[in-house]
PDB file of C-alpha atoms in Angstrom:
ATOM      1  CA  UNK A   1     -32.792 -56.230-121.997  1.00  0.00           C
ATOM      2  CA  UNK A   2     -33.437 -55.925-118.167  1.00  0.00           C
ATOM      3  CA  UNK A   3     -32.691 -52.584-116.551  1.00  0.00           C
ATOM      4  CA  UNK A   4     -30.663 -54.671-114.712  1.00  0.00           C
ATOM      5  CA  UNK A   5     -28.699 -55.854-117.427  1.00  0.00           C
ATOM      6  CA  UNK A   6     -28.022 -52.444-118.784  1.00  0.00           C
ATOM      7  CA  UNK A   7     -26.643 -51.439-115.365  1.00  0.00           C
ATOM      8  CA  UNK A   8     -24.372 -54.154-115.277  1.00  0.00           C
ATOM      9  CA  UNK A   9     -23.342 -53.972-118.821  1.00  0.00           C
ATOM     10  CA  UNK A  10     -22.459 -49.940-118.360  1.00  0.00           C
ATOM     11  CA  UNK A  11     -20.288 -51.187-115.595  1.00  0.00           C
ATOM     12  CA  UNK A  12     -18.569 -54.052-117.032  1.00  0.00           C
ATOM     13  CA  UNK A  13     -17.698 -51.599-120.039  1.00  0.00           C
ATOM     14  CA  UNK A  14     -16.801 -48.893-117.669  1.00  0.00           C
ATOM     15  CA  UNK A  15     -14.696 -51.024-116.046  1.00  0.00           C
ATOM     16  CA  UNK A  16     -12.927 -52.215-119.397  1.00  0.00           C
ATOM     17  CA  UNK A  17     -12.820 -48.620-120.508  1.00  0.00           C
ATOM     18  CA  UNK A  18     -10.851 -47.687-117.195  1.00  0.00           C
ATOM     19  CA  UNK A  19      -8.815 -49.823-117.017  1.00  0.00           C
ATOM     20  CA  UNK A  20      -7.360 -49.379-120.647  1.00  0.00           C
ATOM     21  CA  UNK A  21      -7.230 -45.522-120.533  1.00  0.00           C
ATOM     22  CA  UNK A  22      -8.030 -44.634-117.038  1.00  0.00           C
ATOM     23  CA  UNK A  23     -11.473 -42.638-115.810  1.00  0.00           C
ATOM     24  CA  UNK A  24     -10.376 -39.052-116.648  1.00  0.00           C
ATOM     25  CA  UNK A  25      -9.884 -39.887-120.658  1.00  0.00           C
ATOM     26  CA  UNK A  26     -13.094 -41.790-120.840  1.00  0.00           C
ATOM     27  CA  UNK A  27     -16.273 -40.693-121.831  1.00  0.00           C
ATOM     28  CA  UNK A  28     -19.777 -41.696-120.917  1.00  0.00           C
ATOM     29  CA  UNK A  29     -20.177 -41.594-124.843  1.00  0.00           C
ATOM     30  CA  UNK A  30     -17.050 -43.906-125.003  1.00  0.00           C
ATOM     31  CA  UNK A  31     -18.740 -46.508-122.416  1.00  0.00           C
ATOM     32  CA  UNK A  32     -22.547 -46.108-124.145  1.00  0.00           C
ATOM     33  CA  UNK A  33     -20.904 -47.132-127.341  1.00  0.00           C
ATOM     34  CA  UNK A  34     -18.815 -50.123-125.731  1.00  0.00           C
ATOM     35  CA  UNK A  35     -21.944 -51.897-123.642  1.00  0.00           C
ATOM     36  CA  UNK A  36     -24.233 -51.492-126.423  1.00  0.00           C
ATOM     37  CA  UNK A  37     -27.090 -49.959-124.288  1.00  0.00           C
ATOM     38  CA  UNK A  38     -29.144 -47.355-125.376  1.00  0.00           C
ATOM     39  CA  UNK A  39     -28.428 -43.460-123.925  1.00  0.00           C
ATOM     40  CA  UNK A  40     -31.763 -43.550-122.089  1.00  0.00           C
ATOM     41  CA  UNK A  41     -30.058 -46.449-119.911  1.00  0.00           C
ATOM     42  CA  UNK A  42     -27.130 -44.934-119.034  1.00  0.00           C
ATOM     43  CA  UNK A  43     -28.856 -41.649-117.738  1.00  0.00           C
ATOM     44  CA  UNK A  44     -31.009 -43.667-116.181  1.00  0.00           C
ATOM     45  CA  UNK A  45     -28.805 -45.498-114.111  1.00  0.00           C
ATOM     46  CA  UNK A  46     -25.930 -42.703-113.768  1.00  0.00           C
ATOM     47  CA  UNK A  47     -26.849 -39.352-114.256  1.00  0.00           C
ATOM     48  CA  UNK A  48     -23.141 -37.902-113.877  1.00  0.00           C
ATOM     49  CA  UNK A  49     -20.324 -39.616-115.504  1.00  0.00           C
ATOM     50  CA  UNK A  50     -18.961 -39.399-111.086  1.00  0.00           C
ATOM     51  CA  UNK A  51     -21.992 -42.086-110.554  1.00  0.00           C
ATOM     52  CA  UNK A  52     -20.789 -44.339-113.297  1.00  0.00           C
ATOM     53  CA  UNK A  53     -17.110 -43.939-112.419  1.00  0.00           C
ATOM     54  CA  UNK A  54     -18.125 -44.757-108.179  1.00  0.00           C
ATOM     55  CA  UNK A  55     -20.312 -47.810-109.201  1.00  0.00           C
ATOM     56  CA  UNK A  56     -17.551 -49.183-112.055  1.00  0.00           C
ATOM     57  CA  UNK A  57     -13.928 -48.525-109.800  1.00  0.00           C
ATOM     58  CA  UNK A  58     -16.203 -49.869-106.705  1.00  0.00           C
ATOM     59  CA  UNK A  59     -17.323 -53.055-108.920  1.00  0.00           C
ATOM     60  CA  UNK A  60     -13.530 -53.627-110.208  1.00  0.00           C
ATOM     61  CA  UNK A  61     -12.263 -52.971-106.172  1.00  0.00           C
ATOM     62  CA  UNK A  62     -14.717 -55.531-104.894  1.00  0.00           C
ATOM     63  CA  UNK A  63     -13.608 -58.028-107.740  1.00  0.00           C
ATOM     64  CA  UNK A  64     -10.095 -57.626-106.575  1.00  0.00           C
ATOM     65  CA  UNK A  65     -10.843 -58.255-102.229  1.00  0.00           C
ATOM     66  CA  UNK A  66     -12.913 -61.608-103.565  1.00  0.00           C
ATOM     67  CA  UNK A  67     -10.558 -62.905-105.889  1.00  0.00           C
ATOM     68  CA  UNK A  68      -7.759 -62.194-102.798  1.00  0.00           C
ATOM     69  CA  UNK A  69      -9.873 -63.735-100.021  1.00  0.00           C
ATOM     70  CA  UNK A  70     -10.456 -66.810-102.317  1.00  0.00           C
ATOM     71  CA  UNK A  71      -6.393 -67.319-102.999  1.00  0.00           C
ATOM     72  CA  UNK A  72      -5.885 -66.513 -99.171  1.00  0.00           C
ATOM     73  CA  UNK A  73      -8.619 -68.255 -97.552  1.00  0.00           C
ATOM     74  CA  UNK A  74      -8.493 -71.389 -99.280  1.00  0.00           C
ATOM     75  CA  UNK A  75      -7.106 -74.220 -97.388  1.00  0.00           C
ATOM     76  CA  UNK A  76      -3.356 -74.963 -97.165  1.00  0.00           C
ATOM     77  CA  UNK A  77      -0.444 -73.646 -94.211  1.00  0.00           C
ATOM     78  CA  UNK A  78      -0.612 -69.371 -93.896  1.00  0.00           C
ATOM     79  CA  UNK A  79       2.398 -70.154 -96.546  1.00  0.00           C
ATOM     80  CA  UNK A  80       0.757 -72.138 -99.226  1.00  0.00           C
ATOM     81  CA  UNK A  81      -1.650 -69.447 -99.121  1.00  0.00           C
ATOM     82  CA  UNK A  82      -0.061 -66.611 -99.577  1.00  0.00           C
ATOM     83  CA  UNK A  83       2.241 -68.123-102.240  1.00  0.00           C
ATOM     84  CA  UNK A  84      -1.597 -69.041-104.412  1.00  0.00           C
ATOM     85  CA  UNK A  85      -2.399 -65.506-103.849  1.00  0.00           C
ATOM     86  CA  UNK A  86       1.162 -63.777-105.238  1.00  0.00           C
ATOM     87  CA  UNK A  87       1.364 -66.722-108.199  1.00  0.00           C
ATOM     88  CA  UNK A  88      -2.354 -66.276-109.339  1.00  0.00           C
ATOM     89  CA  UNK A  89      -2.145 -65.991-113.219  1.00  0.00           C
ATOM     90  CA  UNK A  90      -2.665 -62.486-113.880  1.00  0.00           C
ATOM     91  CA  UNK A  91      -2.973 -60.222-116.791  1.00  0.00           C
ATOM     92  CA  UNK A  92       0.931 -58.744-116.809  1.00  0.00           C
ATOM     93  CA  UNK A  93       1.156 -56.934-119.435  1.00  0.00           C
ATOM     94  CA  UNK A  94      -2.224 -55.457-119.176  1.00  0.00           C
ATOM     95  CA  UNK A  95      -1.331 -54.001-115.961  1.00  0.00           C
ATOM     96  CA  UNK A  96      -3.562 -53.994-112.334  1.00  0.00           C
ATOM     97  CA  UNK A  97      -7.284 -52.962-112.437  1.00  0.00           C
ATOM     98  CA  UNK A  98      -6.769 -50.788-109.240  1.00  0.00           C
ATOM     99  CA  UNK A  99      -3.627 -50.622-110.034  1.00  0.00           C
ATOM    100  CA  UNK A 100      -4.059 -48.680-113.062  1.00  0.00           C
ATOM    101  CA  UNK A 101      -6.573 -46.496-111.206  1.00  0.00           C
ATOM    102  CA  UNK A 102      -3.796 -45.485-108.553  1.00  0.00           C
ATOM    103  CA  UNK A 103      -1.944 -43.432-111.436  1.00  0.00           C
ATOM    104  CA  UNK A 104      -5.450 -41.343-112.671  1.00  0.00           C
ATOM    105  CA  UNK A 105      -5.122 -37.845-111.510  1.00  0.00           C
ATOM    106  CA  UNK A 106      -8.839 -37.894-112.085  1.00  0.00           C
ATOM    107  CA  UNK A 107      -9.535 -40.849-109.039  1.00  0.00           C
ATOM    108  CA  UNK A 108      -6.678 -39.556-107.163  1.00  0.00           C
ATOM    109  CA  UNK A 109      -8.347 -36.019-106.944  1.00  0.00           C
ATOM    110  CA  UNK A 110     -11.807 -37.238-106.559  1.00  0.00           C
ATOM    111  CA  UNK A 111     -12.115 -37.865-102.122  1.00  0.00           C
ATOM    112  CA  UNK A 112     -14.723 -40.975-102.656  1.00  0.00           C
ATOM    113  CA  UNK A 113     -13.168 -42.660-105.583  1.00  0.00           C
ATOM    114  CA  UNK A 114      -9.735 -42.127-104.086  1.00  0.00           C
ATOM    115  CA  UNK A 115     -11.084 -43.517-100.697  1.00  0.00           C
ATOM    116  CA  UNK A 116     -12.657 -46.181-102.519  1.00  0.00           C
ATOM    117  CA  UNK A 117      -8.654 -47.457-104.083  1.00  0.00           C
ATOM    118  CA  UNK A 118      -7.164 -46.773-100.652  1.00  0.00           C
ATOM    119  CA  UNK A 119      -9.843 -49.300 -99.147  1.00  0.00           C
ATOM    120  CA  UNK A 120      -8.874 -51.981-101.540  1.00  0.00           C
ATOM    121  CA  UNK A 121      -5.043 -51.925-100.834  1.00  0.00           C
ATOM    122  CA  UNK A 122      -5.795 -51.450 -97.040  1.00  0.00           C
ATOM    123  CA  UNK A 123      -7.941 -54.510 -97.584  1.00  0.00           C
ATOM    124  CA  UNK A 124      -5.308 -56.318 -99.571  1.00  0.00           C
ATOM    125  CA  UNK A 125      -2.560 -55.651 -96.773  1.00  0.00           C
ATOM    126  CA  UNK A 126      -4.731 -56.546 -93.898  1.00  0.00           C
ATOM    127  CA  UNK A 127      -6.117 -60.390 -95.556  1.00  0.00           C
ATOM    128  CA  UNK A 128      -2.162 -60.922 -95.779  1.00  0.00           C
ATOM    129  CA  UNK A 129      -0.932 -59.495 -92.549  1.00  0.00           C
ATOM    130  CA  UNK A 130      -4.392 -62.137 -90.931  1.00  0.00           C
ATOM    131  CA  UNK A 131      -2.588 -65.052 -92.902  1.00  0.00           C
ATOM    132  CA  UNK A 132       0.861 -64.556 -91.632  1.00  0.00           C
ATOM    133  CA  UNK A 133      -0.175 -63.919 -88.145  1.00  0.00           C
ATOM    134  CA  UNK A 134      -2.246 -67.321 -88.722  1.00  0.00           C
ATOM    135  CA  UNK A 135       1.163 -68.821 -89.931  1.00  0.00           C
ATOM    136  CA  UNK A 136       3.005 -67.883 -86.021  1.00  0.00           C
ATOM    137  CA  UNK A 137       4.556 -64.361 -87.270  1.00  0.00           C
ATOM    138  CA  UNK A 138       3.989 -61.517 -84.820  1.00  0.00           C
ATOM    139  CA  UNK A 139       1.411 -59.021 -85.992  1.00  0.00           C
ATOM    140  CA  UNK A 140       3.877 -56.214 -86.714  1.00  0.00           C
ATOM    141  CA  UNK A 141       6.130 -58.090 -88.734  1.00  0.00           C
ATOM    142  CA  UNK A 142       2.770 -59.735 -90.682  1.00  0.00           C
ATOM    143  CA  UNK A 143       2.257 -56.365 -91.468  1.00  0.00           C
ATOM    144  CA  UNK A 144       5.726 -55.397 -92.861  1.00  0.00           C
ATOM    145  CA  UNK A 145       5.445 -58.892 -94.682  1.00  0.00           C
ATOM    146  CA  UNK A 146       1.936 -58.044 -95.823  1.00  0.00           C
ATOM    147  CA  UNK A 147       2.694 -54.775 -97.738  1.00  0.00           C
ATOM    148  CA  UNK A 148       6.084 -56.343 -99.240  1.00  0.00           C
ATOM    149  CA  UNK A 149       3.551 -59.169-100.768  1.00  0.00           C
ATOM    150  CA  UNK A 150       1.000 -56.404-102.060  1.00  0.00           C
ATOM    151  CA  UNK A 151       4.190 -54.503-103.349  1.00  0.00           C
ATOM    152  CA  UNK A 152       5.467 -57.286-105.173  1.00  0.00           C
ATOM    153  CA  UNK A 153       2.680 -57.792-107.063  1.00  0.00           C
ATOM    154  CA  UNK A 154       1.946 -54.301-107.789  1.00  0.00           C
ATOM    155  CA  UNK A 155       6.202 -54.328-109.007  1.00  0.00           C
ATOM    156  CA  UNK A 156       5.638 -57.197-110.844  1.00  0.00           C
ATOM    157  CA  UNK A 157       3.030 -55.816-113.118  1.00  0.00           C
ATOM    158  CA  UNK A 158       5.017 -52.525-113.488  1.00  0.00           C
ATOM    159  CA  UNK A 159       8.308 -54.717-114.367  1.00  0.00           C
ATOM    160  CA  UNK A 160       6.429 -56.849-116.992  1.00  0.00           C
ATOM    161  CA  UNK A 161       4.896 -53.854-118.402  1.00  0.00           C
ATOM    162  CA  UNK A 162       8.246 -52.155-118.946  1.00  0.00           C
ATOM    163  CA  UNK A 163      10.027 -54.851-120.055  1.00  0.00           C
ATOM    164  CA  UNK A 164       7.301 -56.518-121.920  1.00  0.00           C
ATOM    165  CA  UNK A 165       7.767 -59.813-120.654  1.00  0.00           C
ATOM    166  CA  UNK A 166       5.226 -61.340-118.432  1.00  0.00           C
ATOM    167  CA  UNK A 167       7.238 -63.590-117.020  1.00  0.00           C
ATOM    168  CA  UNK A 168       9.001 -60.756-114.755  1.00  0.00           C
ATOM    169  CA  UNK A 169       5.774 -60.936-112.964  1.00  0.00           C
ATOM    170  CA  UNK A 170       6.427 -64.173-111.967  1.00  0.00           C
ATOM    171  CA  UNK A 171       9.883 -63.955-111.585  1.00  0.00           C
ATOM    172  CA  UNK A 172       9.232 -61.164-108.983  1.00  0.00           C
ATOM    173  CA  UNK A 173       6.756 -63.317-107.251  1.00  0.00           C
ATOM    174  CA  UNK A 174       9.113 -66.534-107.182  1.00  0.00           C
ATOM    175  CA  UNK A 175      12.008 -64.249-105.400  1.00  0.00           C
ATOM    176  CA  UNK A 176       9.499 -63.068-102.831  1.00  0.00           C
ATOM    177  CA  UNK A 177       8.306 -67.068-102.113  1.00  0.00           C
ATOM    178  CA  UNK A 178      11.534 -67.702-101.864  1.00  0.00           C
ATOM    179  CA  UNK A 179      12.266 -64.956 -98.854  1.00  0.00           C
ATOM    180  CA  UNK A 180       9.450 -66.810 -96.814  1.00  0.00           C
ATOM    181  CA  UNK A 181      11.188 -69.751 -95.974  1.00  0.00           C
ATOM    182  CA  UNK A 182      12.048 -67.715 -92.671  1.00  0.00           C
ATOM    183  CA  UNK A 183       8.501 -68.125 -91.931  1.00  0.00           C
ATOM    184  CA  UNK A 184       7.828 -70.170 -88.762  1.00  0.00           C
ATOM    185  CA  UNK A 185       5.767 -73.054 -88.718  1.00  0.00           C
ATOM    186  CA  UNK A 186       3.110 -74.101 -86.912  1.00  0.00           C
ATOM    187  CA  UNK A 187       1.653 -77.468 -85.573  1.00  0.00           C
ATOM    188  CA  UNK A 188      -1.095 -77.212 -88.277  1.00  0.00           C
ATOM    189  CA  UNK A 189       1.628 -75.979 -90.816  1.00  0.00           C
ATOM    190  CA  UNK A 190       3.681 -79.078 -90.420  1.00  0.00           C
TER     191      UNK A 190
END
């Protein structure tokens, strides 16, 4: 195995391991034993379990922008792509990646992993504000309409989780379409 491949195999499990049961109740023994790489490796590559948890939350934030800027900057009217980026298949009863990290006292009180989560919502809200402004809204309403759309999907992992149905997910994504049709359209929208 690579050096490389150990890195990226501590932060995939990292990752995993955060997302189940947060960064403060993991441990770098927890995430040796899950990417199968030897202790040597992990020292190596992240001498303090703070190196591990920066390079894994900053892996599973950059995940989350690309997978965004590939629903909302695919082709299609400002509408069609903001409705691929709320009805994406997701994981609902697993809960949000970043999500999940939002609730861990242990990012939340840590300035660059905190700043790190902030960044990926604040890059979430501006690709959807750009796409409504591209549809004809003004920029301070894309913005109002931009954080509803982030907060919709954010409710609609919360809501499946606590009802254990999945489909609320969607369900809360579906209403929210449906309160676009107010959207204006454009020459290239038509």
């Amino acid at each position: 195995m690579t050096s490389t491949d150990a890195r990226t195999r501590l932060v995939a499990a990292a990752q995993e391991l955060f997302w189940a049961q947060g960064v403060g109740a993991t441990s770098p023994r927890q995430v040796l034993a899950a990417s199968g790489v030897g202790q040597g490796s992990l020292y190596h590559h992240f001498p303090t379990k703070h190196d591990l948890a920066a390079a894994a939350v900053h892996a599973t934030t950059t995940a989350g922008l690309d997978a965004a800027r590939r629903d909302l900057g695919a082709q299609g009217s400002a509408v069609e792509r903001l409705v691929r980026y709320l009805e994406r298949p997701r994981p609902a009863l697993a809960g949000c990646k970043v999500g999940r990290l939002v609730s861990d006292q242990a990012v939340m009180d840590d300035a660059a992993l905190a700043a790190e989560v902030r960044a990926y919502f604040r890059g979430l809200v501006d690709l959807a504000a750009a796409v409504l402004v591209e549809g004809g809204l003004p920029a301070d309403e894309s913005r109002g309409r931009a954080h509803a759309a982030v907060a919709v999907v954010q409710g609609g992992y919360v809501l499946a989780r606590a009802l254990d149905d999945p489909d609320a997910m969607s369900a809360a994504a579906r209403g929210f379409v449906a309160l676009l049709d107010p959207l204006p359209t454009t020459s290239e929208d038509a």
